[in-house]
Amino acid sequence: MNDINSIYTDLIMEQSTSTHNKKKIENPDRCEMGRNPSCGDEISLSLKMDGDKIADMAFEGHGCAISQASTSIMIDLLKGKTREEAKDLVKTFIGMIKREITDDAELGKLEDAQALRNISNMPARVKCALLAWHTVEKML
């Protein structure tokens, strides 16, 4: 289960090529660049708030399948959440990747983002999976 094939699940491959979150948001409230110099991933996250809720979120940029899928999955998860809910989900995801949070009940709230759980077995790919999450953490 620790080989590369188990990492690139159908969901990750589907999300990495999906364009539903890859777009420009007009007049975003926040915009932040995220870069992973070790593999060349670059994303620009845009965020539009409605009061305390994330009304819309999108990204532009390029990178490997894992960084693209992780970014798209994160956006799907965080849209519609309050700032505090989003911060909690980001913290949980980072904890999952760092193997600090392993409780299945706790990880359940990550929904599809759990598909990236085994990335922690591949240290070289961890930064790819975390790029968007660290970027949005700065934004919140």
PDB file of N, CA, C and O in Angstrom, residues 58-136:
ATOM      1  N   ALA A  58     -10.600  29.942  -5.478  1.00  0.00           N
ATOM      2  CA  ALA A  58     -10.119  29.383  -6.740  1.00  0.00           C
ATOM      3  C   ALA A  58      -8.602  29.469  -6.759  1.00  0.00           C
ATOM      4  O   ALA A  58      -7.997  30.113  -5.911  1.00  0.00           O
ATOM      5  N   PHE A  59      -8.010  28.797  -7.751  1.00  0.00           N
ATOM      6  CA  PHE A  59      -6.562  28.874  -7.883  1.00  0.00           C
ATOM      7  C   PHE A  59      -6.161  28.912  -9.340  1.00  0.00           C
ATOM      8  O   PHE A  59      -6.900  28.512 -10.225  1.00  0.00           O
ATOM      9  N   GLU A  60      -4.970  29.426  -9.533  1.00  0.00           N
ATOM     10  CA  GLU A  60      -4.325  29.422 -10.844  1.00  0.00           C
ATOM     11  C   GLU A  60      -2.902  28.955 -10.609  1.00  0.00           C
ATOM     12  O   GLU A  60      -2.399  29.018  -9.486  1.00  0.00           O
ATOM     13  N   GLY A  61      -2.266  28.481 -11.637  1.00  0.00           N
ATOM     14  CA  GLY A  61      -0.884  28.049 -11.510  1.00  0.00           C
ATOM     15  C   GLY A  61      -0.670  26.658 -12.061  1.00  0.00           C
ATOM     16  O   GLY A  61      -1.521  26.120 -12.761  1.00  0.00           O
ATOM     17  N   HIS A  62       0.479  26.100 -11.700  1.00  0.00           N
ATOM     18  CA  HIS A  62       0.845  24.795 -12.247  1.00  0.00           C
ATOM     19  C   HIS A  62       1.599  23.988 -11.199  1.00  0.00           C
ATOM     20  O   HIS A  62       2.109  24.536 -10.222  1.00  0.00           O
ATOM     21  N   GLY A  63       1.644  22.709 -11.436  1.00  0.00           N
ATOM     22  CA  GLY A  63       2.389  21.839 -10.536  1.00  0.00           C
ATOM     23  C   GLY A  63       2.082  20.384 -10.810  1.00  0.00           C
ATOM     24  O   GLY A  63       1.361  20.047 -11.747  1.00  0.00           O
ATOM     25  N   CYS A  64       2.623  19.537  -9.965  1.00  0.00           N
ATOM     26  CA  CYS A  64       2.442  18.094 -10.124  1.00  0.00           C
ATOM     27  C   CYS A  64       0.997  17.702  -9.792  1.00  0.00           C
ATOM     28  O   CYS A  64       0.237  18.493  -9.245  1.00  0.00           O
ATOM     29  N   ALA A  65       0.660  16.470 -10.116  1.00  0.00           N
ATOM     30  CA  ALA A  65      -0.699  15.973  -9.886  1.00  0.00           C
ATOM     31  C   ALA A  65      -1.101  16.097  -8.418  1.00  0.00           C
ATOM     32  O   ALA A  65      -2.237  16.459  -8.110  1.00  0.00           O
ATOM     33  N   ILE A  66      -0.185  15.827  -7.508  1.00  0.00           N
ATOM     34  CA  ILE A  66      -0.529  15.874  -6.083  1.00  0.00           C
ATOM     35  C   ILE A  66      -0.828  17.304  -5.634  1.00  0.00           C
ATOM     36  O   ILE A  66      -1.813  17.547  -4.945  1.00  0.00           O
ATOM     37  N   SER A  67      -0.017  18.266  -6.033  1.00  0.00           N
ATOM     38  CA  SER A  67      -0.280  19.647  -5.597  1.00  0.00           C
ATOM     39  C   SER A  67      -1.576  20.174  -6.213  1.00  0.00           C
ATOM     40  O   SER A  67      -2.350  20.860  -5.550  1.00  0.00           O
ATOM     41  N   GLN A  68      -1.835  19.847  -7.466  1.00  0.00           N
ATOM     42  CA  GLN A  68      -3.051  20.310  -8.134  1.00  0.00           C
ATOM     43  C   GLN A  68      -4.287  19.669  -7.514  1.00  0.00           C
ATOM     44  O   GLN A  68      -5.278  20.348  -7.235  1.00  0.00           O
ATOM     45  N   ALA A  69      -4.225  18.355  -7.270  1.00  0.00           N
ATOM     46  CA  ALA A  69      -5.358  17.647  -6.669  1.00  0.00           C
ATOM     47  C   ALA A  69      -5.602  18.135  -5.247  1.00  0.00           C
ATOM     48  O   ALA A  69      -6.744  18.390  -4.860  1.00  0.00           O
ATOM     49  N   SER A  70      -4.539  18.280  -4.473  1.00  0.00           N
ATOM     50  CA  SER A  70      -4.668  18.725  -3.092  1.00  0.00           C
ATOM     51  C   SER A  70      -5.312  20.106  -3.027  1.00  0.00           C
ATOM     52  O   SER A  70      -6.187  20.359  -2.188  1.00  0.00           O
ATOM     53  N   THR A  71      -4.915  20.993  -3.935  1.00  0.00           N
ATOM     54  CA  THR A  71      -5.470  22.347  -3.975  1.00  0.00           C
ATOM     55  C   THR A  71      -6.956  22.305  -4.302  1.00  0.00           C
ATOM     56  O   THR A  71      -7.772  22.942  -3.630  1.00  0.00           O
ATOM     57  N   SER A  72      -7.336  21.542  -5.315  1.00  0.00           N
ATOM     58  CA  SER A  72      -8.731  21.464  -5.732  1.00  0.00           C
ATOM     59  C   SER A  72      -9.601  20.828  -4.637  1.00  0.00           C
ATOM     60  O   SER A  72     -10.697  21.309  -4.340  1.00  0.00           O
ATOM     61  N   ILE A  73      -9.106  19.760  -4.030  1.00  0.00           N
ATOM     62  CA  ILE A  73      -9.840  19.088  -2.948  1.00  0.00           C
ATOM     63  C   ILE A  73     -10.017  20.047  -1.768  1.00  0.00           C
ATOM     64  O   ILE A  73     -11.088  20.120  -1.156  1.00  0.00           O
ATOM     65  N   MET A  74      -8.969  20.799  -1.444  1.00  0.00           N
ATOM     66  CA  MET A  74      -9.030  21.762  -0.345  1.00  0.00           C
ATOM     67  C   MET A  74     -10.106  22.818  -0.612  1.00  0.00           C
ATOM     68  O   MET A  74     -10.901  23.142   0.268  1.00  0.00           O
ATOM     69  N   ILE A  75     -10.138  23.337  -1.825  1.00  0.00           N
ATOM     70  CA  ILE A  75     -11.125  24.358  -2.176  1.00  0.00           C
ATOM     71  C   ILE A  75     -12.534  23.797  -2.029  1.00  0.00           C
ATOM     72  O   ILE A  75     -13.412  24.433  -1.440  1.00  0.00           O
ATOM     73  N   ASP A  76     -12.769  22.582  -2.531  1.00  0.00           N
ATOM     74  CA  ASP A  76     -14.089  21.956  -2.387  1.00  0.00           C
ATOM     75  C   ASP A  76     -14.484  21.846  -0.921  1.00  0.00           C
ATOM     76  O   ASP A  76     -15.637  22.057  -0.555  1.00  0.00           O
ATOM     77  N   LEU A  77     -13.523  21.504  -0.080  1.00  0.00           N
ATOM     78  CA  LEU A  77     -13.777  21.304   1.344  1.00  0.00           C
ATOM     79  C   LEU A  77     -14.044  22.628   2.076  1.00  0.00           C
ATOM     80  O   LEU A  77     -14.918  22.695   2.939  1.00  0.00           O
ATOM     81  N   LEU A  78     -13.309  23.668   1.737  1.00  0.00           N
ATOM     82  CA  LEU A  78     -13.383  24.910   2.506  1.00  0.00           C
ATOM     83  C   LEU A  78     -14.477  25.882   2.067  1.00  0.00           C
ATOM     84  O   LEU A  78     -14.908  26.720   2.860  1.00  0.00           O
ATOM     85  N   LYS A  79     -14.944  25.781   0.833  1.00  0.00           N
ATOM     86  CA  LYS A  79     -15.998  26.687   0.357  1.00  0.00           C
ATOM     87  C   LYS A  79     -17.236  26.544   1.238  1.00  0.00           C
ATOM     88  O   LYS A  79     -17.680  25.441   1.520  1.00  0.00           O
ATOM     89  N   GLY A  80     -17.764  27.677   1.670  1.00  0.00           N
ATOM     90  CA  GLY A  80     -18.966  27.677   2.491  1.00  0.00           C
ATOM     91  C   GLY A  80     -18.692  27.576   3.989  1.00  0.00           C
ATOM     92  O   GLY A  80     -19.604  27.708   4.803  1.00  0.00           O
ATOM     93  N   LYS A  81     -17.448  27.357   4.357  1.00  0.00           N
ATOM     94  CA  LYS A  81     -17.089  27.232   5.774  1.00  0.00           C
ATOM     95  C   LYS A  81     -16.773  28.609   6.354  1.00  0.00           C
ATOM     96  O   LYS A  81     -16.387  29.528   5.643  1.00  0.00           O
ATOM     97  N   THR A  82     -16.921  28.725   7.679  1.00  0.00           N
ATOM     98  CA  THR A  82     -16.518  29.957   8.347  1.00  0.00           C
ATOM     99  C   THR A  82     -14.991  29.957   8.432  1.00  0.00           C
ATOM    100  O   THR A  82     -14.350  28.912   8.252  1.00  0.00           O
ATOM    101  N   ARG A  83     -14.446  31.109   8.749  1.00  0.00           N
ATOM    102  CA  ARG A  83     -12.986  31.234   8.899  1.00  0.00           C
ATOM    103  C   ARG A  83     -12.474  30.234   9.944  1.00  0.00           C
ATOM    104  O   ARG A  83     -11.478  29.565   9.727  1.00  0.00           O
ATOM    105  N   GLU A  84     -13.158  30.124  11.093  1.00  0.00           N
ATOM    106  CA  GLU A  84     -12.720  29.213  12.156  1.00  0.00           C
ATOM    107  C   GLU A  84     -12.824  27.753  11.726  1.00  0.00           C
ATOM    108  O   GLU A  84     -11.945  26.946  12.018  1.00  0.00           O
ATOM    109  N   GLU A  85     -13.928  27.395  11.050  1.00  0.00           N
ATOM    110  CA  GLU A  85     -14.079  26.020  10.547  1.00  0.00           C
ATOM    111  C   GLU A  85     -12.953  25.689   9.566  1.00  0.00           C
ATOM    112  O   GLU A  85     -12.372  24.607   9.614  1.00  0.00           O
ATOM    113  N   ALA A  86     -12.654  26.642   8.690  1.00  0.00           N
ATOM    114  CA  ALA A  86     -11.591  26.439   7.698  1.00  0.00           C
ATOM    115  C   ALA A  86     -10.241  26.261   8.377  1.00  0.00           C
ATOM    116  O   ALA A  86      -9.473  25.361   8.028  1.00  0.00           O
ATOM    117  N   LYS A  87      -9.936  27.115   9.372  1.00  0.00           N
ATOM    118  CA  LYS A  87      -8.666  26.997  10.101  1.00  0.00           C
ATOM    119  C   LYS A  87      -8.547  25.622  10.760  1.00  0.00           C
ATOM    120  O   LYS A  87      -7.479  25.014  10.747  1.00  0.00           O
ATOM    121  N   ASP A  88      -9.652  25.135  11.327  1.00  0.00           N
ATOM    122  CA  ASP A  88      -9.653  23.828  11.984  1.00  0.00           C
ATOM    123  C   ASP A  88      -9.393  22.714  10.973  1.00  0.00           C
ATOM    124  O   ASP A  88      -8.615  21.790  11.236  1.00  0.00           O
ATOM    125  N   LEU A  89     -10.017  22.798   9.803  1.00  0.00           N
ATOM    126  CA  LEU A  89      -9.820  21.775   8.767  1.00  0.00           C
ATOM    127  C   LEU A  89      -8.385  21.795   8.249  1.00  0.00           C
ATOM    128  O   LEU A  89      -7.785  20.740   8.022  1.00  0.00           O
ATOM    129  N   VAL A  90      -7.828  22.976   8.081  1.00  0.00           N
ATOM    130  CA  VAL A  90      -6.435  23.106   7.617  1.00  0.00           C
ATOM    131  C   VAL A  90      -5.498  22.470   8.644  1.00  0.00           C
ATOM    132  O   VAL A  90      -4.602  21.692   8.299  1.00  0.00           O
ATOM    133  N   LYS A  91      -5.724  22.779   9.910  1.00  0.00           N
ATOM    134  CA  LYS A  91      -4.902  22.226  10.994  1.00  0.00           C
ATOM    135  C   LYS A  91      -5.000  20.697  11.009  1.00  0.00           C
ATOM    136  O   LYS A  91      -3.997  19.996  11.177  1.00  0.00           O
ATOM    137  N   THR A  92      -6.205  20.172  10.825  1.00  0.00           N
ATOM    138  CA  THR A  92      -6.406  18.722  10.813  1.00  0.00           C
ATOM    139  C   THR A  92      -5.705  18.076   9.630  1.00  0.00           C
ATOM    140  O   THR A  92      -5.058  17.031   9.770  1.00  0.00           O
ATOM    141  N   PHE A  93      -5.798  18.696   8.448  1.00  0.00           N
ATOM    142  CA  PHE A  93      -5.143  18.139   7.261  1.00  0.00           C
ATOM    143  C   PHE A  93      -3.632  18.094   7.453  1.00  0.00           C
ATOM    144  O   PHE A  93      -2.988  17.080   7.190  1.00  0.00           O
ATOM    145  N   ILE A  94      -3.061  19.200   7.922  1.00  0.00           N
ATOM    146  CA  ILE A  94      -1.612  19.254   8.137  1.00  0.00           C
ATOM    147  C   ILE A  94      -1.211  18.202   9.173  1.00  0.00           C
ATOM    148  O   ILE A  94      -0.210  17.504   8.999  1.00  0.00           O
ATOM    149  N   GLY A  95      -2.014  18.063  10.225  1.00  0.00           N
ATOM    150  CA  GLY A  95      -1.759  17.040  11.237  1.00  0.00           C
ATOM    151  C   GLY A  95      -1.816  15.630  10.676  1.00  0.00           C
ATOM    152  O   GLY A  95      -1.030  14.761  11.068  1.00  0.00           O
ATOM    153  N   MET A  96      -2.737  15.401   9.730  1.00  0.00           N
ATOM    154  CA  MET A  96      -2.843  14.087   9.088  1.00  0.00           C
ATOM    155  C   MET A  96      -1.587  13.793   8.277  1.00  0.00           C
ATOM    156  O   MET A  96      -1.009  12.707   8.383  1.00  0.00           O
ATOM    157  N   ILE A  97      -1.160  14.757   7.477  1.00  0.00           N
ATOM    158  CA  ILE A  97       0.011  14.555   6.624  1.00  0.00           C
ATOM    159  C   ILE A  97       1.270  14.357   7.462  1.00  0.00           C
ATOM    160  O   ILE A  97       2.139  13.566   7.119  1.00  0.00           O
ATOM    161  N   LYS A  98       1.352  15.072   8.590  1.00  0.00           N
ATOM    162  CA  LYS A  98       2.525  14.940   9.466  1.00  0.00           C
ATOM    163  C   LYS A  98       2.402  13.741  10.413  1.00  0.00           C
ATOM    164  O   LYS A  98       3.249  13.558  11.275  1.00  0.00           O
ATOM    165  N   ARG A  99       1.312  12.994  10.273  1.00  0.00           N
ATOM    166  CA  ARG A  99       1.024  11.820  11.122  1.00  0.00           C
ATOM    167  C   ARG A  99       0.848  12.176  12.595  1.00  0.00           C
ATOM    168  O   ARG A  99       1.068  11.360  13.472  1.00  0.00           O
ATOM    169  N   GLU A 100       0.457  13.400  12.877  1.00  0.00           N
ATOM    170  CA  GLU A 100       0.196  13.827  14.252  1.00  0.00           C
ATOM    171  C   GLU A 100      -1.256  13.552  14.618  1.00  0.00           C
ATOM    172  O   GLU A 100      -1.594  13.440  15.790  1.00  0.00           O
ATOM    173  N   ILE A 101      -2.132  13.480  13.618  1.00  0.00           N
ATOM    174  CA  ILE A 101      -3.543  13.152  13.831  1.00  0.00           C
ATOM    175  C   ILE A 101      -3.836  11.877  13.047  1.00  0.00           C
ATOM    176  O   ILE A 101      -3.694  11.854  11.823  1.00  0.00           O
ATOM    177  N   THR A 102      -4.208  10.822  13.762  1.00  0.00           N
ATOM    178  CA  THR A 102      -4.460   9.537  13.106  1.00  0.00           C
ATOM    179  C   THR A 102      -5.854   8.991  13.415  1.00  0.00           C
ATOM    180  O   THR A 102      -6.247   7.966  12.879  1.00  0.00           O
ATOM    181  N   ASP A 103      -6.595   9.675  14.270  1.00  0.00           N
ATOM    182  CA  ASP A 103      -7.932   9.224  14.663  1.00  0.00           C
ATOM    183  C   ASP A 103      -8.896   9.327  13.476  1.00  0.00           C
ATOM    184  O   ASP A 103      -9.113  10.409  12.937  1.00  0.00           O
ATOM    185  N   ASP A 104      -9.465   8.186  13.073  1.00  0.00           N
ATOM    186  CA  ASP A 104     -10.354   8.156  11.905  1.00  0.00           C
ATOM    187  C   ASP A 104     -11.569   9.063  12.065  1.00  0.00           C
ATOM    188  O   ASP A 104     -12.015   9.688  11.099  1.00  0.00           O
ATOM    189  N   ALA A 105     -12.098   9.144  13.286  1.00  0.00           N
ATOM    190  CA  ALA A 105     -13.265  10.015  13.517  1.00  0.00           C
ATOM    191  C   ALA A 105     -12.886  11.476  13.281  1.00  0.00           C
ATOM    192  O   ALA A 105     -13.629  12.236  12.654  1.00  0.00           O
ATOM    193  N   GLU A 106     -11.723  11.873  13.775  1.00  0.00           N
ATOM    194  CA  GLU A 106     -11.232  13.240  13.591  1.00  0.00           C
ATOM    195  C   GLU A 106     -10.967  13.515  12.106  1.00  0.00           C
ATOM    196  O   GLU A 106     -11.308  14.563  11.577  1.00  0.00           O
ATOM    197  N   LEU A 107     -10.364  12.542  11.423  1.00  0.00           N
ATOM    198  CA  LEU A 107     -10.020  12.716  10.010  1.00  0.00           C
ATOM    199  C   LEU A 107     -11.244  12.683   9.101  1.00  0.00           C
ATOM    200  O   LEU A 107     -11.198  13.182   7.982  1.00  0.00           O
ATOM    201  N   GLY A 108     -12.339  12.123   9.586  1.00  0.00           N
ATOM    202  CA  GLY A 108     -13.565  12.028   8.784  1.00  0.00           C
ATOM    203  C   GLY A 108     -14.055  13.366   8.284  1.00  0.00           C
ATOM    204  O   GLY A 108     -14.632  13.466   7.197  1.00  0.00           O
ATOM    205  N   LYS A 109     -13.813  14.423   9.068  1.00  0.00           N
ATOM    206  CA  LYS A 109     -14.288  15.749   8.659  1.00  0.00           C
ATOM    207  C   LYS A 109     -13.540  16.282   7.447  1.00  0.00           C
ATOM    208  O   LYS A 109     -13.961  17.255   6.834  1.00  0.00           O
ATOM    209  N   LEU A 110     -12.432  15.635   7.087  1.00  0.00           N
ATOM    210  CA  LEU A 110     -11.672  16.070   5.912  1.00  0.00           C
ATOM    211  C   LEU A 110     -12.292  15.585   4.598  1.00  0.00           C
ATOM    212  O   LEU A 110     -11.853  15.983   3.529  1.00  0.00           O
ATOM    213  N   GLU A 111     -13.294  14.707   4.702  1.00  0.00           N
ATOM    214  CA  GLU A 111     -13.990  14.196   3.518  1.00  0.00           C
ATOM    215  C   GLU A 111     -12.991  13.665   2.486  1.00  0.00           C
ATOM    216  O   GLU A 111     -12.145  12.856   2.815  1.00  0.00           O
ATOM    217  N   ASP A 112     -13.064  14.158   1.242  1.00  0.00           N
ATOM    218  CA  ASP A 112     -12.205  13.643   0.162  1.00  0.00           C
ATOM    219  C   ASP A 112     -10.722  13.891   0.403  1.00  0.00           C
ATOM    220  O   ASP A 112      -9.876  13.212  -0.170  1.00  0.00           O
ATOM    221  N   ALA A 113     -10.381  14.861   1.236  1.00  0.00           N
ATOM    222  CA  ALA A 113      -8.971  15.172   1.497  1.00  0.00           C
ATOM    223  C   ALA A 113      -8.256  13.985   2.155  1.00  0.00           C
ATOM    224  O   ALA A 113      -7.025  13.895   2.105  1.00  0.00           O
ATOM    225  N   GLN A 114      -9.020  13.060   2.725  1.00  0.00           N
ATOM    226  CA  GLN A 114      -8.412  11.861   3.308  1.00  0.00           C
ATOM    227  C   GLN A 114      -7.708  11.011   2.249  1.00  0.00           C
ATOM    228  O   GLN A 114      -6.848  10.202   2.576  1.00  0.00           O
ATOM    229  N   ALA A 115      -8.056  11.212   0.989  1.00  0.00           N
ATOM    230  CA  ALA A 115      -7.418  10.460  -0.102  1.00  0.00           C
ATOM    231  C   ALA A 115      -5.914  10.737  -0.144  1.00  0.00           C
ATOM    232  O   ALA A 115      -5.151   9.946  -0.690  1.00  0.00           O
ATOM    233  N   LEU A 116      -5.495  11.843   0.446  1.00  0.00           N
ATOM    234  CA  LEU A 116      -4.081  12.220   0.444  1.00  0.00           C
ATOM    235  C   LEU A 116      -3.326  11.707   1.672  1.00  0.00           C
ATOM    236  O   LEU A 116      -2.149  11.993   1.840  1.00  0.00           O
ATOM    237  N   ARG A 117      -3.988  10.930   2.493  1.00  0.00           N
ATOM    238  CA  ARG A 117      -3.411  10.469   3.751  1.00  0.00           C
ATOM    239  C   ARG A 117      -2.075   9.741   3.573  1.00  0.00           C
ATOM    240  O   ARG A 117      -1.137   9.947   4.340  1.00  0.00           O
ATOM    241  N   ASN A 118      -1.962   8.888   2.558  1.00  0.00           N
ATOM    242  CA  ASN A 118      -0.745   8.086   2.384  1.00  0.00           C
ATOM    243  C   ASN A 118       0.436   8.872   1.817  1.00  0.00           C
ATOM    244  O   ASN A 118       1.531   8.338   1.718  1.00  0.00           O
ATOM    245  N   ILE A 119       0.216  10.131   1.481  1.00  0.00           N
ATOM    246  CA  ILE A 119       1.322  10.972   1.010  1.00  0.00           C
ATOM    247  C   ILE A 119       2.411  11.033   2.083  1.00  0.00           C
ATOM    248  O   ILE A 119       3.584  11.166   1.779  1.00  0.00           O
ATOM    249  N   SER A 120       2.006  10.912   3.335  1.00  0.00           N
ATOM    250  CA  SER A 120       2.989  10.980   4.427  1.00  0.00           C
ATOM    251  C   SER A 120       4.038   9.882   4.318  1.00  0.00           C
ATOM    252  O   SER A 120       5.116   9.988   4.882  1.00  0.00           O
ATOM    253  N   ASN A 121       3.741   8.827   3.555  1.00  0.00           N
ATOM    254  CA  ASN A 121       4.715   7.749   3.333  1.00  0.00           C
ATOM    255  C   ASN A 121       5.765   8.121   2.297  1.00  0.00           C
ATOM    256  O   ASN A 121       6.702   7.359   2.063  1.00  0.00           O
ATOM    257  N   MET A 122       5.583   9.251   1.646  1.00  0.00           N
ATOM    258  CA  MET A 122       6.500   9.690   0.591  1.00  0.00           C
ATOM    259  C   MET A 122       7.001  11.089   0.919  1.00  0.00           C
ATOM    260  O   MET A 122       6.438  12.083   0.457  1.00  0.00           O
ATOM    261  N   PRO A 123       8.043  11.204   1.718  1.00  0.00           N
ATOM    262  CA  PRO A 123       8.518  12.512   2.183  1.00  0.00           C
ATOM    263  C   PRO A 123       8.730  13.536   1.072  1.00  0.00           C
ATOM    264  O   PRO A 123       8.469  14.724   1.270  1.00  0.00           O
ATOM    265  N   ALA A 124       9.161  13.111  -0.087  1.00  0.00           N
ATOM    266  CA  ALA A 124       9.419  14.051  -1.184  1.00  0.00           C
ATOM    267  C   ALA A 124       8.125  14.688  -1.702  1.00  0.00           C
ATOM    268  O   ALA A 124       8.169  15.741  -2.339  1.00  0.00           O
ATOM    269  N   ARG A 125       6.981  14.053  -1.455  1.00  0.00           N
ATOM    270  CA  ARG A 125       5.702  14.563  -1.965  1.00  0.00           C
ATOM    271  C   ARG A 125       4.909  15.351  -0.928  1.00  0.00           C
ATOM    272  O   ARG A 125       3.905  15.971  -1.246  1.00  0.00           O
ATOM    273  N   VAL A 126       5.349  15.322   0.328  1.00  0.00           N
ATOM    274  CA  VAL A 126       4.613  15.991   1.401  1.00  0.00           C
ATOM    275  C   VAL A 126       4.452  17.488   1.125  1.00  0.00           C
ATOM    276  O   VAL A 126       3.364  18.043   1.272  1.00  0.00           O
ATOM    277  N   LYS A 127       5.525  18.156   0.682  1.00  0.00           N
ATOM    278  CA  LYS A 127       5.442  19.590   0.388  1.00  0.00           C
ATOM    279  C   LYS A 127       4.438  19.873  -0.723  1.00  0.00           C
ATOM    280  O   LYS A 127       3.779  20.915  -0.715  1.00  0.00           O
ATOM    281  N   CYS A 128       4.333  18.955  -1.671  1.00  0.00           N
ATOM    282  CA  CYS A 128       3.377  19.126  -2.778  1.00  0.00           C
ATOM    283  C   CYS A 128       1.948  19.117  -2.234  1.00  0.00           C
ATOM    284  O   CYS A 128       1.127  19.951  -2.609  1.00  0.00           O
ATOM    285  N   ALA A 129       1.668  18.162  -1.353  1.00  0.00           N
ATOM    286  CA  ALA A 129       0.325  18.035  -0.791  1.00  0.00           C
ATOM    287  C   ALA A 129      -0.016  19.205   0.127  1.00  0.00           C
ATOM    288  O   ALA A 129      -1.170  19.622   0.212  1.00  0.00           O
ATOM    289  N   LEU A 130       0.984  19.745   0.815  1.00  0.00           N
ATOM    290  CA  LEU A 130       0.744  20.803   1.804  1.00  0.00           C
ATOM    291  C   LEU A 130       0.776  22.216   1.242  1.00  0.00           C
ATOM    292  O   LEU A 130       0.349  23.156   1.914  1.00  0.00           O
ATOM    293  N   LEU A 131       1.253  22.396   0.016  1.00  0.00           N
ATOM    294  CA  LEU A 131       1.442  23.731  -0.548  1.00  0.00           C
ATOM    295  C   LEU A 131       0.204  24.620  -0.401  1.00  0.00           C
ATOM    296  O   LEU A 131       0.273  25.709   0.172  1.00  0.00           O
ATOM    297  N   ALA A 132      -0.923  24.173  -0.896  1.00  0.00           N
ATOM    298  CA  ALA A 132      -2.143  24.995  -0.855  1.00  0.00           C
ATOM    299  C   ALA A 132      -2.622  25.213   0.575  1.00  0.00           C
ATOM    300  O   ALA A 132      -3.109  26.293   0.920  1.00  0.00           O
ATOM    301  N   TRP A 133      -2.478  24.192   1.409  1.00  0.00           N
ATOM    302  CA  TRP A 133      -2.963  24.260   2.792  1.00  0.00           C
ATOM    303  C   TRP A 133      -2.159  25.280   3.599  1.00  0.00           C
ATOM    304  O   TRP A 133      -2.726  26.034   4.379  1.00  0.00           O
ATOM    305  N   HIS A 134      -0.836  25.312   3.403  1.00  0.00           N
ATOM    306  CA  HIS A 134      -0.015  26.315   4.081  1.00  0.00           C
ATOM    307  C   HIS A 134      -0.331  27.712   3.529  1.00  0.00           C
ATOM    308  O   HIS A 134      -0.311  28.695   4.264  1.00  0.00           O
ATOM    309  N   THR A 135      -0.611  27.781   2.232  1.00  0.00           N
ATOM    310  CA  THR A 135      -0.927  29.072   1.605  1.00  0.00           C
ATOM    311  C   THR A 135      -2.232  29.635   2.159  1.00  0.00           C
ATOM    312  O   THR A 135      -2.305  30.805   2.532  1.00  0.00           O
ATOM    313  N   VAL A 136      -3.250  28.795   2.251  1.00  0.00           N
ATOM    314  CA  VAL A 136      -4.548  29.286   2.761  1.00  0.00           C
ATOM    315  C   VAL A 136      -4.457  29.568   4.257  1.00  0.00           C
ATOM    316  O   VAL A 136      -5.127  30.472   4.775  1.00  0.00           O
TER     317      VAL A 136
END
